[in-house]
Amino acid sequence: MISLLSQNIFRFIGLVLLQVFILNNIQFSGYFNPFLYTLFILLLPFEIPTWFLLILSFILGVTVDVFSNTLGLHTAATVFMGFLRPYVLKVLSPRDGYEPGTLPKIGNFGLSWFLKYSIALVFAHHFMLFFLEVFGFDNFFSTIFRIIASSIFTISLIILSQYITYRK
Amino acid sequence: MRSLLRLILRYHNILIFLILEIFAFILIVQNNKYQRASFFNSSNYAIGVMYGALNSISEYFNLKEINNQLAIENAAYKNMLANSFIFYNENFQLENDTLTKRKYSYLNAKIINNSVNRQTNFLTIDKGYKNGVEPDMGVVSPNGVVGVVKNVSENFSTVISVLNINLRISAKIKKNNYFGSLQWDGSNWQKAMLNEIPSHVDVKKGDTLVTSEFSGVFPSDILVGIVDEVNSVDGSNFFEISINLSTDFKNVSQVYVVNNLLHKEIKELEKEKEEVND
């Protein structure tokens, strides 16, 4: 239990630092902005109560916002993502439910399960984020394109990071 | 009462979600609406120091380019020095200092954080109110305009970049003085749009665009960019003009904060005028 806690604290700090100091500076034509820090919400344990999940999402969003000068923007997106997570998990759950004590990782449930899970949540996060950023529906299709391009980028990084840190 | 409590208990997750989400929305709106030094941004001291430390590393990679820029600029200033001129005319020339009054003063600053990939881009510079920086001052680079100061803390300031869809700058076409407003459309960090130029005006690709004297924030005739494309729109009396920005926002590092010493006086006078109109 302790190791799970410290593991998540380190993951939080590591992902936020990686996001604000390195990934925020990646600039491919303004369309590809990866938001790898959402991985923190994806990898939280199954048993986490929803209210705690929401509070953690909120703290994560505020931390990233403070560093990127966009107060409220990432917060709204991460809270939305945290809210959707239990529903996505319920839809994707295997026939006999999740084994207690396991984590939502590729090693436990396979690549295709993890892809579905991360695509749904990352897309929801990016959707909220980019539409709040322009704060309206002008340039609708350009925004949609930015969302899709960035989601693909983020998910590739997430999958890659999962294979780099893969442990049996 | 009891059934209300049961209802709250049953839907507590949705309630927490709504409360946090509404709080986030309030933050977004507040942060866009008021140009005041709020605590949670990168003019905050601790974060400013962290970005400063990071920047002192990444600065080394651009040293060559910056040295080049500064050398070019130095040469330009040397050309203006009094000792690089000789008296051509042997007559006496009377110089009376009371005839001129200083209108703009400049303060050099270093950019310690910058972005070009959002719709609302901001820069952070390493000068704050300790150095006399105030909100609404202009920021220019050796190559052209950069933005307008938004929040100021003791040692740092945040600057609304030209690459921010909410910023408009008054700009004019240098050869015929027609002015319009410059705004970024959020797609390409090298381009911006010039609006409100009537369609009878003679404007062509390659014309120079400079700041107009009406902005009050920037001195007039500071380079903004070069006209790239002029489109006439059906049914509209105005051109759609695309501009190549002269500032390279991915590479800008040294900037100057412009202090308009007469800005306050102009603003006060304009306020009086509005009061008479009311």
Tab-separated table of C-alpha atoms in Angstrom:
chain	number	residue	atom	x	y	z
A	1	MET	CA	0.000	0.000	0.000
A	2	ILE	CA	2.799	2.397	0.957
A	3	SER	CA	4.711	1.573	-2.198
A	4	LEU	CA	1.592	2.227	-4.280
A	5	LEU	CA	1.284	5.654	-2.650
A	6	SER	CA	4.916	6.645	-3.129
A	7	GLN	CA	4.823	5.257	-6.677
A	8	ASN	CA	1.899	7.550	-7.519
A	9	ILE	CA	3.481	10.588	-5.851
A	10	PHE	CA	6.669	10.096	-7.879
A	11	ARG	CA	4.631	9.545	-11.038
A	12	PHE	CA	2.731	12.786	-10.373
A	13	ILE	CA	5.876	14.879	-9.880
A	14	GLY	CA	7.715	13.222	-12.764
A	15	LEU	CA	4.872	13.619	-15.260
A	16	VAL	CA	4.190	17.256	-14.330
A	17	LEU	CA	7.866	18.215	-14.646
A	18	LEU	CA	8.165	16.344	-17.958
A	19	GLN	CA	5.022	18.089	-19.218
A	20	VAL	CA	5.795	21.695	-18.278
A	21	PHE	CA	9.513	21.751	-18.977
A	22	ILE	CA	9.815	19.505	-22.031
A	23	LEU	CA	6.545	18.549	-23.706
A	24	ASN	CA	5.026	22.046	-23.522
A	25	ASN	CA	7.931	23.208	-25.668
A	26	ILE	CA	7.306	20.711	-28.461
A	27	GLN	CA	5.950	22.668	-31.375
A	28	PHE	CA	5.025	20.861	-34.574
A	29	SER	CA	3.068	23.394	-36.629
A	30	GLY	CA	0.779	24.211	-33.702
A	31	TYR	CA	-1.374	21.133	-34.231
A	32	PHE	CA	0.496	18.508	-32.229
A	33	ASN	CA	0.559	19.247	-28.510
A	34	PRO	CA	1.091	16.115	-26.415
A	35	PHE	CA	-0.360	16.083	-22.902
A	36	LEU	CA	1.345	13.057	-21.396
A	37	TYR	CA	0.507	14.083	-17.803
A	38	THR	CA	-2.993	12.589	-18.306
A	39	LEU	CA	-1.243	9.213	-17.872
A	40	PHE	CA	-1.341	9.869	-14.114
A	41	ILE	CA	-5.156	9.618	-14.082
A	42	LEU	CA	-5.118	6.566	-16.362
A	43	LEU	CA	-2.812	4.590	-14.074
A	44	LEU	CA	-4.552	5.217	-10.719
A	45	PRO	CA	-5.733	1.968	-9.048
A	46	PHE	CA	-9.230	0.584	-9.750
A	47	GLU	CA	-10.351	0.762	-6.097
A	48	ILE	CA	-9.870	4.531	-5.775
A	49	PRO	CA	-13.129	6.196	-4.641
A	50	THR	CA	-14.594	8.569	-7.221
A	51	TRP	CA	-14.546	11.627	-4.946
A	52	PHE	CA	-10.803	11.120	-4.329
A	53	LEU	CA	-10.192	10.579	-8.045
A	54	LEU	CA	-11.912	13.904	-8.776
A	55	ILE	CA	-9.863	15.763	-6.147
A	56	LEU	CA	-6.618	14.264	-7.518
A	57	SER	CA	-7.600	15.238	-11.070
A	58	PHE	CA	-8.288	18.739	-9.828
A	59	ILE	CA	-4.874	19.019	-8.126
A	60	LEU	CA	-3.139	17.666	-11.248
A	61	GLY	CA	-4.935	20.193	-13.481
A	62	VAL	CA	-4.195	23.155	-11.227
A	63	THR	CA	-0.505	22.214	-11.012
A	64	VAL	CA	-0.126	22.051	-14.795
A	65	ASP	CA	-2.165	25.271	-15.174
A	66	VAL	CA	0.007	27.230	-12.745
A	67	PHE	CA	3.068	26.377	-14.806
A	68	SER	CA	1.504	27.094	-18.200
A	69	ASN	CA	-0.293	30.356	-17.365
A	70	THR	CA	-3.693	28.935	-18.273
A	71	LEU	CA	-5.481	28.938	-14.936
A	72	GLY	CA	-8.608	26.733	-15.015
A	73	LEU	CA	-8.094	25.344	-18.507
A	74	HIS	CA	-6.305	22.081	-17.748
A	75	THR	CA	-8.236	21.856	-14.479
A	76	ALA	CA	-11.591	21.729	-16.253
A	77	ALA	CA	-10.269	19.113	-18.678
A	78	THR	CA	-8.694	16.812	-16.061
A	79	VAL	CA	-11.737	16.958	-13.757
A	80	PHE	CA	-13.925	16.016	-16.738
A	81	MET	CA	-11.570	13.138	-17.552
A	82	GLY	CA	-11.558	11.938	-13.916
A	83	PHE	CA	-15.342	12.050	-13.855
A	84	LEU	CA	-15.615	9.887	-16.977
A	85	ARG	CA	-13.043	7.304	-15.847
A	86	PRO	CA	-15.361	5.117	-13.659
A	87	TYR	CA	-17.955	4.992	-16.484
A	88	VAL	CA	-15.358	4.034	-19.106
A	89	LEU	CA	-14.009	1.345	-16.771
A	90	LYS	CA	-17.515	-0.004	-16.243
A	91	VAL	CA	-18.183	-0.224	-19.993
A	92	LEU	CA	-14.830	-1.914	-20.669
A	93	SER	CA	-14.895	-4.268	-17.674
A	94	PRO	CA	-14.183	-7.963	-18.354
A	95	ARG	CA	-16.984	-10.492	-17.745
A	96	ASP	CA	-15.947	-11.328	-14.195
A	97	GLY	CA	-14.951	-7.788	-13.206
A	98	TYR	CA	-11.536	-6.433	-12.293
A	99	GLU	CA	-9.392	-8.507	-9.996
A	100	PRO	CA	-8.774	-6.612	-6.758
A	101	GLY	CA	-5.231	-5.314	-6.424
A	102	THR	CA	-4.486	-5.068	-10.155
A	103	LEU	CA	-3.670	-1.835	-11.957
A	104	PRO	CA	-5.038	-0.667	-15.336
A	105	LYS	CA	-1.911	-1.517	-17.314
A	106	ILE	CA	-1.084	-3.239	-20.606
A	107	GLY	CA	0.602	-6.113	-18.767
A	108	ASN	CA	-2.622	-6.983	-16.944
A	109	PHE	CA	-5.300	-6.485	-19.585
A	110	GLY	CA	-3.547	-6.434	-22.942
A	111	LEU	CA	-2.871	-3.754	-25.531
A	112	SER	CA	-6.295	-3.584	-27.151
A	113	TRP	CA	-8.068	-3.077	-23.814
A	114	PHE	CA	-5.579	-0.394	-22.807
A	115	LEU	CA	-5.878	1.346	-26.191
A	116	LYS	CA	-9.669	1.579	-25.935
A	117	TYR	CA	-9.405	2.812	-22.358
A	118	SER	CA	-6.799	5.487	-23.052
A	119	ILE	CA	-8.292	6.653	-26.363
A	120	ALA	CA	-11.687	7.291	-24.748
A	121	LEU	CA	-10.279	9.259	-21.808
A	122	VAL	CA	-7.513	11.144	-23.622
A	123	PHE	CA	-9.916	12.187	-26.362
A	124	ALA	CA	-12.408	13.464	-23.759
A	125	HIS	CA	-9.632	15.423	-22.057
A	126	HIS	CA	-8.332	16.980	-25.293
A	127	PHE	CA	-11.850	17.750	-26.492
A	128	MET	CA	-12.588	19.757	-23.350
A	129	LEU	CA	-9.154	21.390	-23.329
A	130	PHE	CA	-9.043	22.644	-26.911
A	131	PHE	CA	-12.621	23.859	-27.021
A	132	LEU	CA	-12.176	25.746	-23.757
A	133	GLU	CA	-8.960	27.215	-25.111
A	134	VAL	CA	-10.683	28.845	-28.087
A	135	PHE	CA	-13.778	29.364	-25.893
A	136	GLY	CA	-16.321	29.021	-28.663
A	137	PHE	CA	-17.130	27.145	-31.832
A	138	ASP	CA	-15.437	29.419	-34.383
A	139	ASN	CA	-12.948	27.478	-36.501
A	140	PHE	CA	-14.786	24.313	-35.473
A	141	PHE	CA	-13.034	21.965	-37.885
A	142	SER	CA	-9.588	23.373	-37.237
A	143	THR	CA	-10.149	22.749	-33.515
A	144	ILE	CA	-11.386	19.213	-34.198
A	145	PHE	CA	-8.284	18.568	-36.264
A	146	ARG	CA	-6.069	19.882	-33.456
A	147	ILE	CA	-7.875	17.594	-30.998
A	148	ILE	CA	-7.444	14.491	-33.137
A	149	ALA	CA	-3.824	15.198	-34.029
A	150	SER	CA	-2.856	15.913	-30.441
A	151	SER	CA	-4.770	12.880	-29.130
A	152	ILE	CA	-2.866	10.605	-31.506
A	153	PHE	CA	0.409	12.136	-30.375
A	154	THR	CA	-0.475	11.831	-26.670
A	155	ILE	CA	-1.664	8.223	-26.986
A	156	SER	CA	1.468	7.208	-28.902
A	157	LEU	CA	3.584	8.667	-26.104
A	158	ILE	CA	1.461	6.903	-23.467
A	159	ILE	CA	1.793	3.507	-25.183
A	160	LEU	CA	5.509	4.076	-25.709
A	161	SER	CA	6.009	5.019	-22.061
A	162	GLN	CA	4.108	1.886	-21.019
A	163	TYR	CA	6.475	-0.352	-22.965
A	164	ILE	CA	9.536	1.498	-21.668
A	165	THR	CA	8.504	1.005	-18.036
A	166	TYR	CA	7.049	-2.490	-18.654
A	167	ARG	CA	7.559	-4.896	-15.780
A	168	LYS	CA	6.146	-8.374	-15.312
B	1	MET	CA	-34.555	16.959	5.079
B	2	ARG	CA	-33.645	13.332	5.399
B	3	SER	CA	-34.524	12.573	1.805
B	4	LEU	CA	-32.458	15.571	0.721
B	5	LEU	CA	-29.454	14.190	2.618
B	6	ARG	CA	-30.015	10.802	1.029
B	7	LEU	CA	-30.143	12.446	-2.378
B	8	ILE	CA	-26.854	14.286	-1.726
B	9	LEU	CA	-25.213	11.086	-0.483
B	10	ARG	CA	-26.388	9.184	-3.508
B	11	TYR	CA	-25.146	11.720	-6.042
B	12	HIS	CA	-22.138	13.050	-4.117
B	13	ASN	CA	-19.729	12.176	-6.920
B	14	ILE	CA	-21.668	14.147	-9.494
B	15	LEU	CA	-21.965	17.025	-7.038
B	16	ILE	CA	-18.208	17.093	-6.414
B	17	PHE	CA	-17.642	16.942	-10.174
B	18	LEU	CA	-19.974	19.874	-10.796
B	19	ILE	CA	-18.475	21.972	-7.990
B	20	LEU	CA	-14.884	21.417	-9.190
B	21	GLU	CA	-15.862	22.004	-12.816
B	22	ILE	CA	-17.697	25.243	-12.020
B	23	PHE	CA	-14.715	26.370	-9.955
B	24	ALA	CA	-12.438	25.696	-12.955
B	25	PHE	CA	-14.756	27.692	-15.235
B	26	ILE	CA	-14.765	30.623	-12.830
B	27	LEU	CA	-10.959	30.525	-12.850
B	28	ILE	CA	-10.863	30.561	-16.658
B	29	VAL	CA	-13.247	33.484	-16.945
B	30	GLN	CA	-11.610	35.467	-14.146
B	31	ASN	CA	-8.201	34.926	-15.578
B	32	ASN	CA	-9.266	36.158	-18.996
B	33	LYS	CA	-11.278	39.073	-17.742
B	34	TYR	CA	-9.139	40.949	-15.272
B	35	GLN	CA	-5.684	42.133	-16.087
B	36	ARG	CA	-4.424	42.056	-12.561
B	37	ALA	CA	-1.472	40.422	-10.960
B	38	SER	CA	-2.994	37.198	-9.787
B	39	PHE	CA	-0.914	34.919	-7.674
B	40	PHE	CA	-1.267	31.789	-9.757
B	41	ASN	CA	0.748	32.532	-12.835
B	42	SER	CA	4.336	32.528	-13.898
B	43	SER	CA	4.988	36.021	-12.635
B	44	ASN	CA	4.740	34.261	-9.295
B	45	TYR	CA	8.182	34.394	-7.716
B	46	ALA	CA	8.909	30.719	-7.066
B	47	ILE	CA	7.892	29.577	-10.536
B	48	GLY	CA	9.686	32.527	-12.083
B	49	VAL	CA	12.901	31.454	-10.371
B	50	MET	CA	12.475	27.880	-11.656
B	51	TYR	CA	11.906	29.024	-15.225
B	52	GLY	CA	14.846	31.414	-14.868
B	53	ALA	CA	17.133	28.550	-13.848
B	54	LEU	CA	15.932	26.389	-16.736
B	55	ASN	CA	16.384	29.260	-19.145
B	56	SER	CA	19.938	29.927	-18.022
B	57	ILE	CA	20.723	26.459	-19.401
B	58	SER	CA	18.799	26.651	-22.646
B	59	GLU	CA	20.201	30.133	-23.312
B	60	TYR	CA	23.582	28.660	-24.195
B	61	PHE	CA	22.155	26.978	-27.251
B	62	ASN	CA	21.068	30.280	-28.759
B	63	LEU	CA	24.139	32.311	-27.831
B	64	LYS	CA	25.527	32.518	-31.341
B	65	GLU	CA	22.305	33.781	-32.850
B	66	ILE	CA	21.781	36.329	-30.067
B	67	ASN	CA	25.336	37.644	-30.308
B	68	ASN	CA	24.764	38.172	-33.973
B	69	GLN	CA	21.562	40.097	-33.367
B	70	LEU	CA	23.150	42.265	-30.694
B	71	ALA	CA	26.132	43.024	-32.905
B	72	ILE	CA	23.841	44.166	-35.716
B	73	GLU	CA	21.910	46.310	-33.286
B	74	ASN	CA	25.073	47.800	-31.804
B	75	ALA	CA	26.215	48.745	-35.251
B	76	ALA	CA	22.912	50.486	-35.874
B	77	TYR	CA	23.297	52.480	-32.655
B	78	LYS	CA	26.896	53.362	-33.386
B	79	ASN	CA	25.670	54.846	-36.625
B	80	MET	CA	23.468	57.168	-34.632
B	81	LEU	CA	26.221	58.381	-32.291
B	82	ALA	CA	27.121	62.023	-32.510
B	83	ASN	CA	30.776	61.303	-33.236
B	84	SER	CA	29.935	59.379	-36.359
B	85	PHE	CA	28.627	62.590	-37.918
B	86	ILE	CA	30.588	65.618	-39.073
B	87	PHE	CA	29.319	69.119	-39.514
B	88	TYR	CA	28.620	69.526	-43.145
B	89	ASN	CA	27.456	73.053	-42.786
B	90	GLU	CA	29.792	75.536	-41.123
B	91	ASN	CA	26.989	77.683	-39.759
B	92	PHE	CA	26.048	77.547	-36.099
B	93	GLN	CA	23.132	75.447	-35.256
B	94	LEU	CA	21.084	76.353	-32.238
B	95	GLU	CA	19.965	73.463	-30.139
B	96	ASN	CA	17.340	74.109	-27.571
B	97	ASP	CA	16.609	71.273	-25.185
B	98	THR	CA	13.238	72.572	-24.108
B	99	LEU	CA	11.969	72.003	-27.628
B	100	THR	CA	12.098	68.272	-27.290
B	101	LYS	CA	10.654	66.185	-24.550
B	102	ARG	CA	11.355	62.533	-24.023
B	103	LYS	CA	8.284	60.450	-24.791
B	104	TYR	CA	9.503	56.848	-24.671
B	105	SER	CA	12.070	55.136	-22.519
B	106	TYR	CA	13.324	51.579	-22.997
B	107	LEU	CA	14.307	48.880	-20.550
B	108	ASN	CA	16.038	45.717	-21.711
B	109	ALA	CA	14.671	42.386	-20.494
B	110	LYS	CA	15.237	38.712	-21.095
B	111	ILE	CA	12.509	36.245	-22.014
B	112	ILE	CA	12.541	33.316	-19.608
B	113	ASN	CA	9.446	31.474	-20.818
B	114	ASN	CA	7.737	31.497	-24.188
B	115	SER	CA	5.244	29.478	-26.199
B	116	VAL	CA	3.849	29.573	-29.739
B	117	ASN	CA	1.658	26.460	-29.804
B	118	ARG	CA	-1.456	27.619	-27.933
B	119	GLN	CA	-4.288	29.850	-29.003
B	120	THR	CA	-3.458	32.226	-26.156
B	121	ASN	CA	0.312	32.493	-25.934
B	122	PHE	CA	2.156	34.344	-23.198
B	123	LEU	CA	5.788	35.198	-22.516
B	124	THR	CA	7.475	35.722	-19.152
B	125	ILE	CA	10.271	38.314	-18.819
B	126	ASP	CA	12.759	38.773	-15.992
B	127	LYS	CA	11.858	42.373	-15.102
B	128	GLY	CA	9.080	43.353	-12.668
B	129	TYR	CA	7.733	46.377	-10.815
B	130	LYS	CA	11.073	46.667	-9.021
B	131	ASN	CA	12.438	47.735	-12.421
B	132	GLY	CA	9.502	50.029	-13.193
B	133	VAL	CA	7.509	47.695	-15.446
B	134	GLU	CA	3.757	48.309	-15.368
B	135	PRO	CA	0.781	46.590	-17.029
B	136	ASP	CA	-0.055	47.826	-20.575
B	137	MET	CA	3.512	48.673	-21.493
B	138	GLY	CA	4.652	47.510	-24.923
B	139	VAL	CA	7.356	44.924	-25.517
B	140	VAL	CA	9.490	44.975	-28.680
B	141	SER	CA	12.391	42.884	-29.912
B	142	PRO	CA	15.225	43.994	-32.195
B	143	ASN	CA	13.153	42.649	-35.105
B	144	GLY	CA	9.691	44.007	-34.289
B	145	VAL	CA	6.786	44.014	-31.877
B	146	VAL	CA	6.417	41.173	-29.372
B	147	GLY	CA	3.446	41.955	-27.114
B	148	VAL	CA	1.928	43.912	-24.241
B	149	VAL	CA	2.677	43.492	-20.514
B	150	LYS	CA	-0.175	41.861	-18.623
B	151	ASN	CA	0.753	40.967	-15.045
B	152	VAL	CA	3.650	42.332	-13.021
B	153	SER	CA	5.225	40.908	-9.884
B	154	GLU	CA	8.300	42.114	-8.022
B	155	ASN	CA	10.881	40.547	-10.323
B	156	PHE	CA	8.948	39.116	-13.274
B	157	SER	CA	6.189	40.074	-15.714
B	158	THR	CA	3.960	38.147	-18.060
B	159	VAL	CA	3.486	39.496	-21.574
B	160	ILE	CA	0.535	38.845	-23.890
B	161	SER	CA	2.236	37.711	-27.066
B	162	VAL	CA	1.182	38.953	-30.512
B	163	LEU	CA	0.448	35.240	-30.996
B	164	ASN	CA	-2.604	35.495	-28.739
B	165	ILE	CA	-6.014	35.518	-30.393
B	166	ASN	CA	-7.245	38.077	-27.852
B	167	LEU	CA	-4.628	40.763	-28.568
B	168	ARG	CA	-5.196	43.491	-31.178
B	169	ILE	CA	-2.519	45.956	-32.180
B	170	SER	CA	-3.034	49.130	-34.170
B	171	ALA	CA	-0.800	48.932	-37.240
B	172	LYS	CA	-0.444	50.928	-40.453
B	173	ILE	CA	0.884	50.408	-43.948
B	174	LYS	CA	4.089	52.384	-44.042
B	175	LYS	CA	3.828	53.823	-47.571
B	176	ASN	CA	0.354	55.339	-47.326
B	177	ASN	CA	-0.456	55.491	-43.585
B	178	TYR	CA	-3.747	53.581	-43.788
B	179	PHE	CA	-4.206	51.894	-40.420
B	180	GLY	CA	-6.011	48.759	-39.310
B	181	SER	CA	-5.906	46.304	-36.460
B	182	LEU	CA	-3.541	43.362	-36.381
B	183	GLN	CA	-4.765	40.114	-34.884
B	184	TRP	CA	-3.472	36.549	-34.832
B	185	ASP	CA	-5.852	33.917	-36.224
B	186	GLY	CA	-4.444	31.101	-34.091
B	187	SER	CA	-3.040	28.876	-36.818
B	188	ASN	CA	0.461	29.739	-38.021
B	189	TRP	CA	2.978	31.343	-35.637
B	190	GLN	CA	4.694	33.198	-38.471
B	191	LYS	CA	1.538	34.873	-39.819
B	192	ALA	CA	-1.121	37.283	-38.583
B	193	MET	CA	-4.145	39.030	-40.119
B	194	LEU	CA	-4.555	42.755	-40.718
B	195	ASN	CA	-8.212	43.814	-40.634
B	196	GLU	CA	-10.126	47.013	-41.382
B	197	ILE	CA	-8.125	48.123	-44.436
B	198	PRO	CA	-10.725	49.446	-46.956
B	199	SER	CA	-10.693	47.760	-50.341
B	200	HIS	CA	-9.827	50.908	-52.318
B	201	VAL	CA	-6.430	51.220	-50.674
B	202	ASP	CA	-3.366	50.413	-52.733
B	203	VAL	CA	-1.705	47.562	-50.867
B	204	LYS	CA	0.449	44.850	-52.406
B	205	LYS	CA	2.497	41.855	-51.397
B	206	GLY	CA	5.811	43.022	-49.936
B	207	ASP	CA	4.543	46.266	-48.385
B	208	THR	CA	5.930	47.044	-44.937
B	209	LEU	CA	3.632	47.178	-41.928
B	210	VAL	CA	4.616	49.278	-38.894
B	211	THR	CA	2.935	50.277	-35.631
B	212	SER	CA	0.657	53.286	-35.874
B	213	GLU	CA	0.814	56.341	-33.640
B	214	PHE	CA	-2.646	55.606	-32.243
B	215	SER	CA	-1.760	52.609	-30.112
B	216	GLY	CA	-0.229	54.632	-27.267
B	217	VAL	CA	1.531	51.444	-26.230
B	218	PHE	CA	4.163	51.265	-28.960
B	219	PRO	CA	6.130	54.122	-30.489
B	220	SER	CA	5.081	54.671	-34.094
B	221	ASP	CA	6.996	53.123	-37.009
B	222	ILE	CA	8.196	49.998	-35.219
B	223	LEU	CA	8.330	47.102	-37.675
B	224	VAL	CA	5.461	44.610	-37.437
B	225	GLY	CA	5.779	42.544	-40.592
B	226	ILE	CA	5.561	42.301	-44.352
B	227	VAL	CA	2.332	41.920	-46.346
B	228	ASP	CA	2.157	38.375	-47.674
B	229	GLU	CA	-1.230	38.062	-49.314
B	230	VAL	CA	-4.097	40.463	-50.085
B	231	ASN	CA	-7.530	38.912	-50.612
B	232	SER	CA	-10.696	40.801	-51.421
B	233	VAL	CA	-13.817	39.234	-49.953
B	234	ASP	CA	-17.110	39.199	-51.849
B	235	GLY	CA	-19.619	41.623	-50.373
B	236	SER	CA	-17.133	43.218	-48.010
B	237	ASN	CA	-15.608	46.680	-48.166
B	238	PHE	CA	-12.454	45.509	-46.465
B	239	PHE	CA	-9.440	43.480	-47.538
B	240	GLU	CA	-8.342	40.317	-45.834
B	241	ILE	CA	-4.613	40.806	-45.500
B	242	SER	CA	-2.176	38.168	-44.329
B	243	ILE	CA	1.067	39.391	-42.744
B	244	ASN	CA	4.441	37.675	-42.300
B	245	LEU	CA	5.451	38.687	-38.771
B	246	SER	CA	8.955	40.131	-38.554
B	247	THR	CA	9.624	38.812	-35.038
B	248	ASP	CA	10.750	35.194	-34.994
B	249	PHE	CA	8.740	34.049	-31.983
B	250	LYS	CA	10.539	30.731	-31.743
B	251	ASN	CA	13.890	32.419	-31.413
B	252	VAL	CA	13.265	35.719	-29.608
B	253	SER	CA	15.287	36.137	-26.406
B	254	GLN	CA	16.305	39.747	-25.711
B	255	VAL	CA	13.481	42.292	-25.698
B	256	TYR	CA	12.874	45.901	-24.697
B	257	VAL	CA	10.000	47.102	-22.548
B	258	VAL	CA	8.669	50.433	-23.855
B	259	ASN	CA	7.498	52.987	-21.334
B	260	ASN	CA	5.336	55.715	-22.840
B	261	LEU	CA	5.937	58.585	-20.431
B	262	LEU	CA	2.989	60.555	-21.756
B	263	HIS	CA	0.570	57.598	-21.785
B	264	LYS	CA	-1.048	58.582	-18.493
B	265	GLU	CA	-1.630	62.151	-19.623
B	266	ILE	CA	-3.237	61.014	-22.878
B	267	LYS	CA	-5.451	58.517	-21.068
B	268	GLU	CA	-6.625	61.159	-18.583
B	269	LEU	CA	-7.433	63.581	-21.340
B	270	GLU	CA	-9.392	60.926	-23.264
B	271	LYS	CA	-11.298	60.039	-20.127
B	272	GLU	CA	-12.346	63.666	-19.704
B	273	LYS	CA	-13.561	63.710	-23.284
B	274	GLU	CA	-15.702	60.649	-22.618
B	275	GLU	CA	-17.184	62.236	-19.520
B	276	VAL	CA	-18.232	65.307	-21.535
B	277	ASN	CA	-19.894	63.021	-24.073
B	278	ASP	CA	-21.897	61.322	-21.343
